[in-house]
Coordinates of C-alpha atoms in Angstrom, one line a residue:
M1 CA 18.7 -22.6 15.3
Q2 CA 15.3 -24.2 15.2
K3 CA 15.1 -23.6 11.5
N4 CA 18.4 -25.1 11.0
K5 CA 17.4 -28.4 12.5
E6 CA 14.1 -28.4 10.4
S7 CA 16.4 -28.2 7.4
L8 CA 18.6 -31.2 8.7
A9 CA 15.4 -33.4 9.0
I10 CA 13.8 -32.4 5.8
F11 CA 17.1 -32.1 3.4
G12 CA 19.5 -34.1 5.3
G13 CA 23.3 -32.9 6.2
D14 CA 24.3 -29.8 7.6
P15 CA 22.9 -26.5 6.7
I16 CA 24.8 -24.4 4.1
R17 CA 25.9 -21.8 6.4
K18 CA 26.6 -22.6 9.9
N19 CA 27.2 -19.3 10.9
P20 CA 24.9 -16.1 10.0
M21 CA 25.3 -13.9 6.6
P22 CA 27.7 -11.1 7.5
F23 CA 26.4 -8.3 9.7
R24 CA 26.7 -4.9 8.5
E25 CA 28.6 -3.2 11.8
A26 CA 28.3 0.2 10.0
F27 CA 29.0 1.6 13.5
G28 CA 32.7 1.5 13.1
S29 CA 35.8 3.6 13.4
A30 CA 34.8 6.7 11.7
E31 CA 31.3 6.8 13.6
K32 CA 33.2 6.6 16.8
Q33 CA 35.7 9.3 15.8
K34 CA 32.9 11.6 15.0
I35 CA 31.2 11.1 18.3
Q36 CA 34.4 12.0 20.1
E37 CA 34.6 15.2 18.0
V38 CA 31.1 16.1 19.5
I39 CA 32.3 15.5 22.9
Y40 CA 35.6 17.4 22.2
Y41 CA 34.0 20.2 20.6
Y42 CA 31.3 21.0 23.1
T43 CA 33.5 20.4 26.0
E44 CA 36.1 23.0 24.8
K45 CA 33.1 25.3 24.3
N46 CA 32.0 24.5 27.9
Q47 CA 28.5 24.0 26.4
D48 CA 25.8 21.0 26.5
P49 CA 25.4 19.8 22.6
P50 CA 22.3 21.6 21.5
Y51 CA 20.0 20.7 18.6
Q52 CA 20.3 22.9 15.4
G53 CA 24.0 23.0 16.2
Y54 CA 27.3 23.0 14.5
F55 CA 27.3 19.0 13.6
E56 CA 23.7 19.2 12.5
N57 CA 24.5 22.3 10.4
L58 CA 27.6 20.6 8.7
F59 CA 25.6 17.3 7.8
C60 CA 23.0 19.4 6.2
E61 CA 25.4 21.3 4.4
K62 CA 27.3 18.2 3.1
F63 CA 24.3 16.3 2.3
S64 CA 23.1 19.5 0.1
E65 CA 26.3 19.3 -1.5
Y66 CA 26.2 15.7 -2.2
M67 CA 22.7 16.1 -3.6
G68 CA 24.0 19.0 -6.2
G69 CA 23.2 22.1 -4.2
G70 CA 19.7 22.9 -2.1
Y71 CA 18.5 22.9 1.3
T72 CA 18.3 20.3 4.0
D73 CA 17.2 19.9 7.4
A74 CA 18.0 16.9 9.6
V75 CA 15.2 15.6 11.6
S76 CA 14.5 13.0 14.1
T77 CA 13.4 9.9 12.2
G78 CA 12.3 9.0 8.7
T79 CA 8.9 9.3 9.4
A80 CA 9.3 12.8 10.6
S81 CA 11.1 13.7 7.4
I82 CA 7.8 12.5 5.6
Y83 CA 5.6 14.2 7.8
V84 CA 7.4 17.5 7.8
A85 CA 7.8 17.3 3.8
L86 CA 4.3 16.8 3.3
A87 CA 3.0 19.6 5.4
A88 CA 5.5 22.0 3.8
L89 CA 3.6 21.2 0.5
D90 CA 0.5 23.1 2.2
L91 CA -1.7 20.8 -0.1
P92 CA -5.6 21.6 0.1
K93 CA -7.4 19.6 3.0
G94 CA -9.5 17.0 1.6
S95 CA -7.4 16.5 -1.7
E96 CA -6.1 13.4 -3.0
V97 CA -2.3 12.2 -2.7
I98 CA -1.2 9.4 -5.1
I99 CA 1.0 7.1 -3.2
S100 CA 3.1 4.0 -4.3
P101 CA 1.9 0.6 -4.0
V102 CA 4.7 -0.9 -1.7
T103 CA 5.8 1.1 1.2
D104 CA 6.3 1.3 4.9
S105 CA 3.1 2.5 6.8
S106 CA 4.8 5.8 7.7
P107 CA 4.1 7.6 4.3
L108 CA 0.6 6.3 4.2
N109 CA 0.0 7.3 7.6
C110 CA 1.4 10.9 7.3
I111 CA -1.2 11.4 4.5
I112 CA -3.9 10.3 6.4
L113 CA -2.9 12.3 9.4
Q114 CA -2.6 15.3 7.7
G115 CA -6.4 15.5 6.4
Y116 CA -5.5 14.1 2.8
I117 CA -7.0 11.1 1.1
P118 CA -4.5 8.6 -0.3
A119 CA -5.0 7.0 -3.9
V120 CA -2.8 4.0 -4.3
A121 CA -1.1 3.5 -7.8
D122 CA -0.1 0.4 -9.2
S123 CA 3.6 -0.5 -9.8
Q124 CA 5.2 -1.4 -13.2
P125 CA 5.3 -5.2 -14.0
N126 CA 7.9 -7.2 -12.0
S127 CA 8.9 -4.0 -9.9
Y128 CA 7.6 -2.2 -6.7
N129 CA 8.2 1.0 -8.4
I130 CA 5.3 3.1 -10.3
G131 CA 6.0 4.1 -13.9
L132 CA 4.1 7.0 -15.9
E133 CA 1.2 4.9 -16.9
Q134 CA 0.6 3.8 -13.4
F135 CA 0.7 7.3 -12.0
S136 CA -1.3 9.0 -14.9
E137 CA -4.2 6.5 -14.4
R138 CA -4.8 7.4 -10.9
I139 CA -5.1 11.4 -11.4
T140 CA -8.6 12.9 -10.8
N141 CA -9.4 16.6 -10.7
K142 CA -8.6 16.5 -6.8
T143 CA -5.2 15.2 -6.9
S144 CA -2.8 17.6 -5.2
A145 CA 0.2 15.7 -5.1
L146 CA 2.2 12.4 -5.8
L147 CA 4.0 10.7 -2.6
V148 CA 6.7 8.4 -4.6
I149 CA 8.6 5.8 -3.2
H150 CA 12.0 4.3 -4.6
A151 CA 11.6 1.0 -3.1
A152 CA 14.4 -1.7 -2.6
G153 CA 17.2 0.7 -3.5
E154 CA 16.0 0.6 -7.2
P155 CA 15.3 4.2 -8.5
V156 CA 11.6 4.9 -10.2
H157 CA 13.1 4.6 -13.9
Q158 CA 10.5 7.0 -15.5
M159 CA 10.8 9.6 -12.4
D160 CA 12.2 12.2 -14.9
Q161 CA 8.9 11.8 -17.1
I162 CA 6.6 11.3 -14.1
A163 CA 7.9 14.7 -12.8
Q164 CA 7.2 16.3 -16.3
E165 CA 3.7 15.2 -16.1
A166 CA 3.2 16.3 -12.5
A167 CA 4.4 19.7 -13.2
A168 CA 2.1 20.1 -16.3
R169 CA -0.7 19.1 -14.2
G170 CA 0.0 21.3 -11.3
I171 CA 0.7 18.3 -9.1
K172 CA 3.3 18.3 -6.5
I173 CA 5.8 15.5 -6.1
L174 CA 7.2 14.4 -2.5
E175 CA 10.2 11.5 -3.1
D176 CA 10.5 9.0 -0.4
C177 CA 14.2 8.2 -1.0
S178 CA 14.8 6.4 2.3
Q179 CA 15.6 3.1 0.5
A180 CA 17.5 4.5 -2.2
P181 CA 19.7 7.6 -1.0
G182 CA 22.2 8.0 -4.0
A183 CA 20.4 5.9 -6.7
L184 CA 20.4 7.6 -10.1
V185 CA 17.9 8.3 -13.0
N186 CA 19.7 9.6 -16.3
G187 CA 22.6 10.5 -14.1
E188 CA 20.5 12.6 -11.7
K189 CA 20.1 11.6 -8.2
V190 CA 16.6 10.9 -6.8
G191 CA 15.3 13.3 -4.5
T192 CA 15.9 16.0 -7.0
F193 CA 13.2 15.3 -9.5
G194 CA 10.3 16.4 -7.0
D195 CA 9.3 19.5 -5.3
I196 CA 10.6 18.2 -1.8
S197 CA 12.1 14.7 -0.8
A198 CA 12.6 12.8 2.3
F199 CA 15.1 10.3 3.5
S200 CA 15.2 7.9 6.3
T201 CA 18.8 7.4 8.2
M202 CA 17.8 5.1 10.6
Y203 CA 20.5 2.4 11.3
R204 CA 19.9 -0.1 8.7
K205 CA 19.5 2.4 6.1
N206 CA 22.5 2.8 3.4
L207 CA 22.9 6.3 5.0
A208 CA 22.6 6.0 8.6
S209 CA 22.8 8.4 11.6
G210 CA 22.2 5.9 14.5
G211 CA 19.2 4.5 15.7
S212 CA 16.7 6.6 14.0
G213 CA 16.7 9.9 11.9
G214 CA 15.7 11.7 8.8
L215 CA 16.5 14.3 6.1
V216 CA 14.2 16.6 4.3
F217 CA 15.9 18.1 1.1
T218 CA 14.7 20.6 -1.5
K219 CA 16.0 23.0 -4.0
N220 CA 13.0 25.5 -3.1
E221 CA 14.0 28.2 -0.3
K222 CA 10.4 28.7 0.3
L223 CA 9.7 24.9 1.1
F224 CA 12.7 24.7 2.9
H225 CA 11.7 27.7 5.1
L226 CA 8.5 25.8 5.6
S227 CA 10.1 22.5 6.3
L228 CA 12.2 24.4 9.1
A229 CA 9.1 25.7 10.7
H230 CA 7.2 22.3 10.4
A231 CA 10.0 20.6 12.3
D232 CA 10.3 22.8 14.9
R233 CA 7.0 24.1 16.3
G234 CA 6.4 26.6 13.6
K235 CA 9.5 28.6 14.6
Q236 CA 11.1 30.8 11.6
I237 CA 14.4 29.1 12.4
W238 CA 15.9 31.2 9.3
R239 CA 15.5 34.3 11.1
T240 CA 18.0 36.4 12.9
D241 CA 16.1 39.1 14.4
L242 CA 13.6 37.0 16.5
N243 CA 13.8 35.5 19.9
L244 CA 13.1 31.7 18.7
N245 CA 12.3 30.7 22.2
D246 CA 9.2 33.0 22.3
P247 CA 6.3 31.0 20.9
R248 CA 4.5 34.5 19.8
S249 CA 6.7 34.5 16.6
A250 CA 5.4 30.9 15.4
L251 CA 3.9 30.7 11.9
F252 CA 1.5 28.0 12.8
P253 CA 0.9 25.0 15.0
A254 CA 3.7 22.2 14.4
L255 CA 5.4 19.8 16.4
N256 CA 9.2 19.3 17.6
F257 CA 10.7 17.0 15.2
N258 CA 14.4 18.0 16.0
T259 CA 17.3 15.5 16.0
N260 CA 20.7 16.1 18.0
E261 CA 24.3 16.6 17.3
F262 CA 25.4 12.9 17.7
S263 CA 23.1 11.4 15.4
C264 CA 24.2 14.0 12.8
A265 CA 27.8 13.3 13.5
I266 CA 27.5 9.4 12.9
G267 CA 25.3 10.6 9.7
L268 CA 28.4 12.6 8.4
A269 CA 30.4 9.5 8.8
S270 CA 28.2 7.6 7.0
L271 CA 27.5 10.1 4.3
E272 CA 31.3 10.3 3.6
R273 CA 31.5 6.5 2.6
L274 CA 27.8 6.4 1.2
E275 CA 29.2 6.1 -2.6
E276 CA 31.5 3.2 -1.4
T277 CA 28.7 1.7 0.3
I278 CA 26.4 1.6 -3.0
R279 CA 29.3 0.6 -5.0
K280 CA 30.1 -2.6 -3.0
R281 CA 26.4 -3.4 -2.9
N282 CA 26.2 -3.2 -6.6
I283 CA 29.2 -5.1 -7.2
F284 CA 28.0 -8.1 -5.0
L285 CA 24.3 -7.9 -6.9
S286 CA 26.1 -7.9 -10.3
K287 CA 27.7 -10.9 -9.7
L288 CA 24.7 -12.7 -8.2
V289 CA 22.5 -11.6 -11.1
D290 CA 25.2 -12.9 -13.6
I291 CA 25.3 -16.2 -12.2
L292 CA 21.8 -17.1 -10.6
P293 CA 20.1 -17.7 -14.1
K294 CA 23.0 -19.9 -15.0
E295 CA 22.9 -22.3 -11.9
T296 CA 19.2 -22.3 -11.0
K297 CA 16.1 -23.4 -12.8
I298 CA 13.6 -21.8 -11.0
C299 CA 15.1 -18.5 -9.3
L300 CA 15.3 -15.6 -11.3
P301 CA 16.8 -12.0 -10.0
Y302 CA 14.8 -8.7 -10.0
A303 CA 16.2 -6.3 -12.6
H304 CA 19.2 -4.5 -11.8
N305 CA 21.7 -2.1 -12.8
Q306 CA 24.3 0.1 -11.5
N307 CA 22.1 3.1 -10.8
F308 CA 20.6 1.1 -8.1
S309 CA 21.2 2.1 -4.2
P310 CA 20.6 -1.6 -3.0
F311 CA 18.5 -2.0 0.1
Y312 CA 17.1 -5.5 -0.4
F313 CA 16.9 -7.6 -3.3
P314 CA 13.8 -9.3 -4.5
I315 CA 14.4 -12.9 -6.3
F316 CA 11.6 -14.2 -8.0
V317 CA 10.6 -18.3 -7.8
D318 CA 8.8 -20.1 -10.6
E319 CA 6.3 -21.9 -8.7
K320 CA 4.8 -23.6 -11.7
K321 CA 8.3 -25.8 -11.5
I322 CA 8.3 -27.0 -7.9
R323 CA 6.1 -28.9 -5.7
C324 CA 5.6 -26.1 -2.8
S325 CA 4.8 -22.7 -2.5
K326 CA 7.2 -19.5 -2.9
V327 CA 6.8 -19.1 0.9
E328 CA 7.9 -22.7 1.7
F329 CA 10.8 -22.5 -0.8
A330 CA 11.8 -19.5 1.0
N331 CA 11.5 -20.6 4.5
A332 CA 13.7 -23.5 3.3
L333 CA 16.6 -21.3 2.2
L334 CA 16.1 -19.5 5.6
A335 CA 16.7 -22.7 7.3
E336 CA 19.8 -23.2 5.3
G337 CA 21.3 -19.9 6.8
I338 CA 20.4 -17.5 4.2
G339 CA 19.2 -14.3 5.2
L340 CA 16.0 -13.1 3.7
L341 CA 12.4 -12.2 4.4
P342 CA 9.9 -14.8 2.7
E343 CA 6.7 -13.0 2.4
Y344 CA 6.9 -9.1 2.2
G345 CA 4.0 -7.1 4.4
C346 CA 4.7 -3.8 2.7
L347 CA 1.7 -3.9 0.2
V348 CA -0.4 -1.2 1.0
T349 CA -3.9 -2.9 -0.4
D350 CA -2.9 -5.7 2.2
W351 CA -3.8 -3.4 5.2
K352 CA -7.2 -4.0 6.5
W353 CA -7.1 -1.1 8.8
A354 CA -6.1 1.2 6.0
K355 CA -9.0 0.4 3.6
K356 CA -11.4 3.0 5.0
Y357 CA -8.9 5.6 4.4
L358 CA -8.3 5.0 0.8
I359 CA -10.2 6.9 -1.7
D360 CA -11.4 3.5 -3.5
D361 CA -10.8 -0.3 -3.6
F362 CA -8.3 -0.1 -6.4
E363 CA -6.2 -3.1 -6.8
T364 CA -2.3 -3.2 -7.5
I365 CA -2.1 -6.2 -9.6
N366 CA 1.3 -5.8 -10.8
A367 CA 2.8 -5.0 -7.3
R368 CA 0.8 -7.8 -5.8
T369 CA 1.9 -10.2 -8.3
T370 CA 5.5 -9.2 -7.7
R371 CA 5.4 -9.8 -4.1
D372 CA 3.8 -13.3 -4.5
H373 CA 6.0 -14.5 -6.7
S374 CA 9.5 -13.2 -5.0
F375 CA 11.4 -13.1 -1.6
N376 CA 13.5 -10.5 -0.5
L377 CA 17.1 -11.3 0.0
F378 CA 18.9 -9.3 2.6
L379 CA 22.3 -7.8 2.0
N380 CA 25.1 -5.3 2.9
E381 CA 28.3 -4.0 1.8
K382 CA 30.3 -7.0 3.3
Y383 CA 28.6 -9.6 1.2
D384 CA 31.2 -11.2 -1.0
E385 CA 31.7 -14.2 -3.2
K386 CA 31.4 -16.6 -0.2
E387 CA 27.7 -15.5 0.2
I388 CA 27.2 -15.9 -3.6
E389 CA 28.4 -19.4 -3.5
D390 CA 26.2 -20.1 -0.3
I391 CA 23.1 -18.8 -1.9
I392 CA 23.5 -20.4 -5.2
T393 CA 24.3 -23.8 -3.3
A394 CA 21.3 -23.5 -0.8
I395 CA 19.1 -22.7 -3.9
K396 CA 20.2 -25.5 -5.8
K397 CA 19.9 -27.8 -2.8
I398 CA 16.2 -26.8 -2.1
E399 CA 15.3 -26.9 -5.6
S400 CA 16.5 -30.5 -6.2
F401 CA 14.2 -31.4 -3.4
Y402 CA 11.1 -29.6 -4.5
M403 CA 11.3 -29.7 -8.3
S404 CA 8.5 -31.2 -10.0

């Protein structure tokens, strides 16, 4: 409310949007029905809902089918999915793990906490994602793995080439698909190119299983078994000849990252409409990307195509043409009721606390340039023509005030 008052004072008139941008409200009738199914199922069995139960197994089975075959384990959080997947790779302690330049802190923390040394790679120009060149230039004789992030819903376009290069050099790949489930590279889903992949299914993600959740996916049965063990105290979950409640049968020290039946039931409902979620978001972005350059002199869209599984969407601001900074411009749009993030804090090399853990002080120039010249537009599958109209109108209003 205060920001809208500020907008009134600076630009005059009412803000473009008096009501907030559409809330996603993904917790709908299908999710409620799935929860009722959990209650009915276990009431009929006279059993308390466990972990690794019927709905978890079904969720994992359906997700594996969605990925084109393989093995899936559902875990408690997206962070847990990264931690478990990385642990399953069993890399040499003290070895180097290359990581994308733009990410949540969880992937970096998982590298550090497991005794590996992170080496940050740059992104391709005008992108948050790495390319083959950026990956290759960070490889050393101590590199054991790449933790590659498909950021913002954009698939890493050269993922197939990166995977080939990594395989030729004996480097393992962990794909973090948390922001891009269902995104495609040459017709193949992200998460199928590396040795193992991780997905967050927290409530804001395109694929959601409630407050928090995650999935570990691989096509390698051995890695799957190791994932199961790392997710549940070292237990050999796949074995039917053991008493799994007896710690003597554990393979190694590990924590408990189990999820629950209710979360997995919600995840099933979300998975059933994931393709529709992606389709609607891409339709919205296709229209916005087409109209934006025709209507504004200073804002340009991030590259977009139908292979995205959009999570948020960067929009570039040409500061040479305005009498303010990008952040000021974005804050003015925010005051007009347009949902966005003016400044993105997920650039690894910005984190002072992390610097002592990194292999060197390598500067990710491309990623920084992309971040410094763009803001992140929020979106969801409920956005439509009205939101496009308001976004364009707000940009033109702020542009007319700040144009040089």
